Amino acid sequence: MTKVRVAGFSISLDGFGAGPEQSLENPLGKGGMELHRWFRGTRSFRAMIGQGGGSDGLDERYAHRAMDGFGAFILGRNMFGPVRGPWPDESWKGWWGNNPPYHTPTYVLTHHRRDPIEMEGGTTFIFVTEGIEAALDQAKRAAGGRDVKIGGGVSTVRQYLRAGLIDELHFALSPVVLGQGEAMFAGIDLPSLGFRVTEHQATEHATHIVLAR
């Protein structure tokens, strides 16, 4: 049965999933890249960017799980790129170059219509203007029985949480404080949504916490 999951989502000790002042130069905001130190050293990440090597420990196991078993992804528009408002042209095709790491249909939430983009490696970006539930319905159909990943950013995860549409959450709590940025948990009561901690394991670079309903 298809589950809707958040996996490998890095947050700071003070609960921010991205730093302030996101831009083309700082897509995760100022200081945001520090949240992902646990991931960038893994074998899975290095393979994703076409390089060999990388760690094989606990961080790698969670990194692998964060990208494995998904038949579709859902991204907020900010996760797709820095362009705001109506699409000025068709030139922006994501942060990842010609071969994005998704390799499945990937649904982008937006208020502005755009035709799908077929990329190398099996990724097709599909732009959904009808809201989060419409995107999830399409993603579940496309997933073919595999899971659907809510890839972020923070606002997108929060919308799906508030709507009660997420089954499992994996947060990588990084030993970093940002002070400001995009707060993941403000106004969200995870126990009242039915979530309980089912796993927690620590490494040098993160504490991995899985919550499920």
Tab-separated table of C-alpha atoms in Angstrom:
chain	number	residue	atom	x	y	z
A	1	MET	CA	0.000	0.000	0.000
A	2	THR	CA	1.286	3.445	-0.931
A	3	LYS	CA	2.515	5.549	1.962
A	4	VAL	CA	3.092	9.287	1.924
A	5	ARG	CA	6.459	9.993	3.520
A	6	VAL	CA	8.862	12.781	4.345
A	7	ALA	CA	12.375	11.325	4.392
A	8	GLY	CA	15.846	12.734	4.921
A	9	PHE	CA	14.517	16.181	5.828
A	10	SER	CA	17.216	18.110	7.688
A	11	ILE	CA	16.297	20.569	10.418
A	12	SER	CA	18.310	22.653	12.868
A	13	LEU	CA	18.290	22.269	16.621
A	14	ASP	CA	15.991	25.290	16.804
A	15	GLY	CA	13.545	23.776	14.331
A	16	PHE	CA	14.340	25.498	11.042
A	17	GLY	CA	14.375	23.583	7.772
A	18	ALA	CA	15.986	26.414	5.801
A	19	GLY	CA	17.854	29.578	6.649
A	20	PRO	CA	16.769	33.154	5.930
A	21	GLU	CA	17.190	35.020	2.638
A	22	GLN	CA	16.900	32.176	0.148
A	23	SER	CA	18.337	33.088	-3.240
A	24	LEU	CA	19.992	31.656	-6.332
A	25	GLU	CA	23.311	31.805	-4.475
A	26	ASN	CA	21.831	30.392	-1.236
A	27	PRO	CA	18.973	28.091	-2.263
A	28	LEU	CA	18.564	26.860	1.325
A	29	GLY	CA	19.006	30.307	2.830
A	30	LYS	CA	21.971	31.580	4.779
A	31	GLY	CA	23.467	28.703	6.755
A	32	GLY	CA	21.041	26.213	5.274
A	33	MET	CA	23.687	24.020	3.655
A	34	GLU	CA	25.110	23.236	7.104
A	35	LEU	CA	21.958	21.267	7.873
A	36	HIS	CA	22.872	18.689	5.234
A	37	ARG	CA	26.420	17.835	6.283
A	38	TRP	CA	25.250	14.354	7.346
A	39	PHE	CA	23.922	13.690	3.835
A	40	ARG	CA	26.659	15.221	1.691
A	41	GLY	CA	29.281	12.771	2.934
A	42	THR	CA	27.310	9.604	2.158
A	43	ARG	CA	27.804	7.153	-0.656
A	44	SER	CA	24.219	7.772	-1.811
A	45	PHE	CA	24.769	11.507	-2.189
A	46	ARG	CA	28.064	11.099	-4.003
A	47	ALA	CA	26.470	8.625	-6.416
A	48	MET	CA	23.660	11.128	-6.965
A	49	ILE	CA	26.162	13.715	-8.217
A	50	GLY	CA	28.105	11.205	-10.303
A	51	GLN	CA	30.999	10.633	-7.912
A	52	GLY	CA	32.358	7.570	-6.147
A	53	GLY	CA	33.246	7.005	-2.528
A	54	GLY	CA	31.377	8.298	0.480
A	55	SER	CA	30.518	6.924	3.906
A	56	ASP	CA	28.769	3.622	4.558
A	57	GLY	CA	27.562	4.027	8.154
A	58	LEU	CA	24.267	4.956	9.737
A	59	ASP	CA	23.981	8.246	7.846
A	60	GLU	CA	24.299	6.299	4.595
A	61	ARG	CA	21.511	3.918	5.589
A	62	TYR	CA	19.170	6.821	6.231
A	63	ALA	CA	20.333	8.600	3.066
A	64	HIS	CA	19.550	5.511	1.014
A	65	ARG	CA	16.109	5.195	2.595
A	66	ALA	CA	15.464	8.856	1.874
A	67	MET	CA	15.542	8.240	-1.893
A	68	ASP	CA	14.606	4.552	-2.204
A	69	GLY	CA	11.192	3.016	-2.830
A	70	PHE	CA	9.428	6.105	-4.141
A	71	GLY	CA	7.275	6.079	-7.255
A	72	ALA	CA	6.642	9.829	-7.289
A	73	PHE	CA	7.771	13.021	-5.577
A	74	ILE	CA	6.015	16.255	-4.660
A	75	LEU	CA	7.927	19.535	-4.368
A	76	GLY	CA	6.953	23.052	-3.509
A	77	ARG	CA	7.788	25.641	-6.118
A	78	ASN	CA	10.642	27.047	-4.028
A	79	MET	CA	12.249	23.598	-4.038
A	80	PHE	CA	12.152	23.626	-7.822
A	81	GLY	CA	13.803	27.010	-8.218
A	82	PRO	CA	14.128	30.685	-7.288
A	83	VAL	CA	11.722	32.015	-9.940
A	84	ARG	CA	8.666	33.771	-8.466
A	85	GLY	CA	5.349	34.736	-10.027
A	86	PRO	CA	4.406	33.815	-13.601
A	87	TRP	CA	7.064	31.831	-15.456
A	88	PRO	CA	8.945	34.377	-17.582
A	89	ASP	CA	10.116	31.664	-19.989
A	90	GLU	CA	10.906	27.941	-20.132
A	91	SER	CA	14.616	28.244	-19.369
A	92	TRP	CA	14.617	27.264	-15.669
A	93	LYS	CA	14.455	23.476	-15.307
A	94	GLY	CA	15.446	23.006	-11.666
A	95	TRP	CA	18.577	23.110	-9.544
A	96	TRP	CA	19.907	19.719	-10.629
A	97	GLY	CA	21.059	19.981	-14.238
A	98	ASN	CA	19.860	17.712	-17.027
A	99	ASN	CA	19.585	14.551	-14.893
A	100	PRO	CA	17.756	15.321	-11.614
A	101	PRO	CA	17.954	12.771	-8.781
A	102	TYR	CA	14.258	11.813	-8.775
A	103	HIS	CA	13.974	9.439	-11.771
A	104	THR	CA	10.183	9.356	-11.417
A	105	PRO	CA	7.266	11.728	-12.040
A	106	THR	CA	7.846	14.758	-9.813
A	107	TYR	CA	4.936	17.101	-9.101
A	108	VAL	CA	5.659	20.785	-8.480
A	109	LEU	CA	3.078	22.885	-6.619
A	110	THR	CA	2.562	26.269	-8.253
A	111	HIS	CA	-0.088	28.902	-8.928
A	112	HIS	CA	1.129	29.383	-12.496
A	113	ARG	CA	0.564	26.910	-15.294
A	114	ARG	CA	3.533	25.392	-17.104
A	115	ASP	CA	3.875	22.424	-19.451
A	116	PRO	CA	5.597	19.281	-18.130
A	117	ILE	CA	9.358	18.983	-18.579
A	118	GLU	CA	10.897	15.620	-19.444
A	119	MET	CA	14.448	15.339	-18.151
A	120	GLU	CA	17.173	12.730	-18.478
A	121	GLY	CA	17.069	9.666	-16.226
A	122	GLY	CA	13.289	9.307	-16.051
A	123	THR	CA	12.386	12.504	-14.167
A	124	THR	CA	9.389	14.421	-15.503
A	125	PHE	CA	8.439	17.643	-13.759
A	126	ILE	CA	4.662	18.117	-13.758
A	127	PHE	CA	3.287	21.454	-12.576
A	128	VAL	CA	0.088	21.314	-10.519
A	129	THR	CA	-2.039	24.411	-9.990
A	130	GLU	CA	-5.026	22.747	-8.282
A	131	GLY	CA	-3.542	22.389	-4.797
A	132	ILE	CA	-1.899	19.820	-2.547
A	133	GLU	CA	-4.605	17.161	-2.670
A	134	ALA	CA	-4.760	17.209	-6.469
A	135	ALA	CA	-0.982	16.814	-6.601
A	136	LEU	CA	-1.134	13.886	-4.173
A	137	ASP	CA	-3.893	12.165	-6.138
A	138	GLN	CA	-1.819	12.395	-9.309
A	139	ALA	CA	1.343	11.277	-7.520
A	140	LYS	CA	-0.346	8.219	-5.993
A	141	ARG	CA	-1.642	7.132	-9.384
A	142	ALA	CA	1.790	7.592	-10.934
A	143	ALA	CA	3.585	5.791	-8.085
A	144	GLY	CA	2.180	2.394	-9.075
A	145	GLY	CA	1.957	1.095	-5.507
A	146	ARG	CA	5.276	2.538	-4.361
A	147	ASP	CA	5.475	5.373	-1.849
A	148	VAL	CA	5.114	9.088	-2.513
A	149	LYS	CA	7.720	11.438	-1.055
A	150	ILE	CA	6.876	14.946	0.049
A	151	GLY	CA	10.255	16.422	-0.772
A	152	GLY	CA	9.801	19.895	0.702
A	153	GLY	CA	10.389	22.641	1.347
A	154	VAL	CA	9.168	23.488	4.810
A	155	SER	CA	5.939	25.171	3.693
A	156	THR	CA	4.966	22.175	1.581
A	157	VAL	CA	5.608	19.680	4.384
A	158	ARG	CA	3.597	21.831	6.786
A	159	GLN	CA	0.645	22.009	4.393
A	160	TYR	CA	0.520	18.226	4.027
A	161	LEU	CA	0.941	17.747	7.787
A	162	ARG	CA	-1.911	20.114	8.597
A	163	ALA	CA	-4.118	18.298	6.091
A	164	GLY	CA	-3.386	14.949	7.776
A	165	LEU	CA	-1.966	13.471	4.574
A	166	ILE	CA	1.488	12.264	5.752
A	167	ASP	CA	2.021	8.750	7.133
A	168	GLU	CA	5.692	8.898	8.160
A	169	LEU	CA	8.339	11.537	8.858
A	170	HIS	CA	12.097	11.160	8.980
A	171	PHE	CA	13.910	14.227	10.258
A	172	ALA	CA	17.688	14.512	10.458
A	173	LEU	CA	18.264	16.829	13.402
A	174	SER	CA	21.564	18.557	12.686
A	175	PRO	CA	23.785	20.052	15.434
A	176	VAL	CA	23.333	23.538	13.982
A	177	VAL	CA	21.403	26.588	15.187
A	178	LEU	CA	20.140	29.050	12.585
A	179	GLY	CA	18.259	31.522	14.782
A	180	GLN	CA	15.804	32.325	12.008
A	181	GLY	CA	14.490	30.931	8.758
A	182	GLU	CA	11.597	28.599	7.906
A	183	ALA	CA	10.230	27.013	11.099
A	184	MET	CA	8.993	23.445	10.679
A	185	PHE	CA	6.942	22.944	13.823
A	186	ALA	CA	5.463	26.346	14.674
A	187	GLY	CA	1.761	25.840	15.384
A	188	ILE	CA	1.876	22.118	14.578
A	189	ASP	CA	0.951	19.555	17.256
A	190	LEU	CA	2.451	16.270	16.083
A	191	PRO	CA	0.914	14.095	18.866
A	192	SER	CA	-2.567	15.420	18.087
A	193	LEU	CA	-1.961	14.452	14.449
A	194	GLY	CA	-1.254	10.904	15.633
A	195	PHE	CA	2.546	10.851	15.333
A	196	ARG	CA	4.806	8.964	17.711
A	197	VAL	CA	8.570	8.456	17.602
A	198	THR	CA	9.364	4.998	16.222
A	199	GLU	CA	13.145	5.339	15.665
A	200	HIS	CA	15.930	7.556	16.935
A	201	GLN	CA	19.621	7.042	16.241
A	202	ALA	CA	22.500	9.488	16.472
A	203	THR	CA	25.669	9.943	14.464
A	204	GLU	CA	28.406	12.562	14.515
A	205	HIS	CA	26.477	14.773	12.106
A	206	ALA	CA	22.782	14.212	12.930
A	207	THR	CA	20.197	12.551	15.112
A	208	HIS	CA	17.805	10.618	12.908
A	209	ILE	CA	14.237	10.602	14.163
A	210	VAL	CA	11.364	8.727	12.507
A	211	LEU	CA	7.771	9.434	13.475
A	212	ALA	CA	4.803	7.443	12.221
A	213	ARG	CA	1.065	7.331	12.661
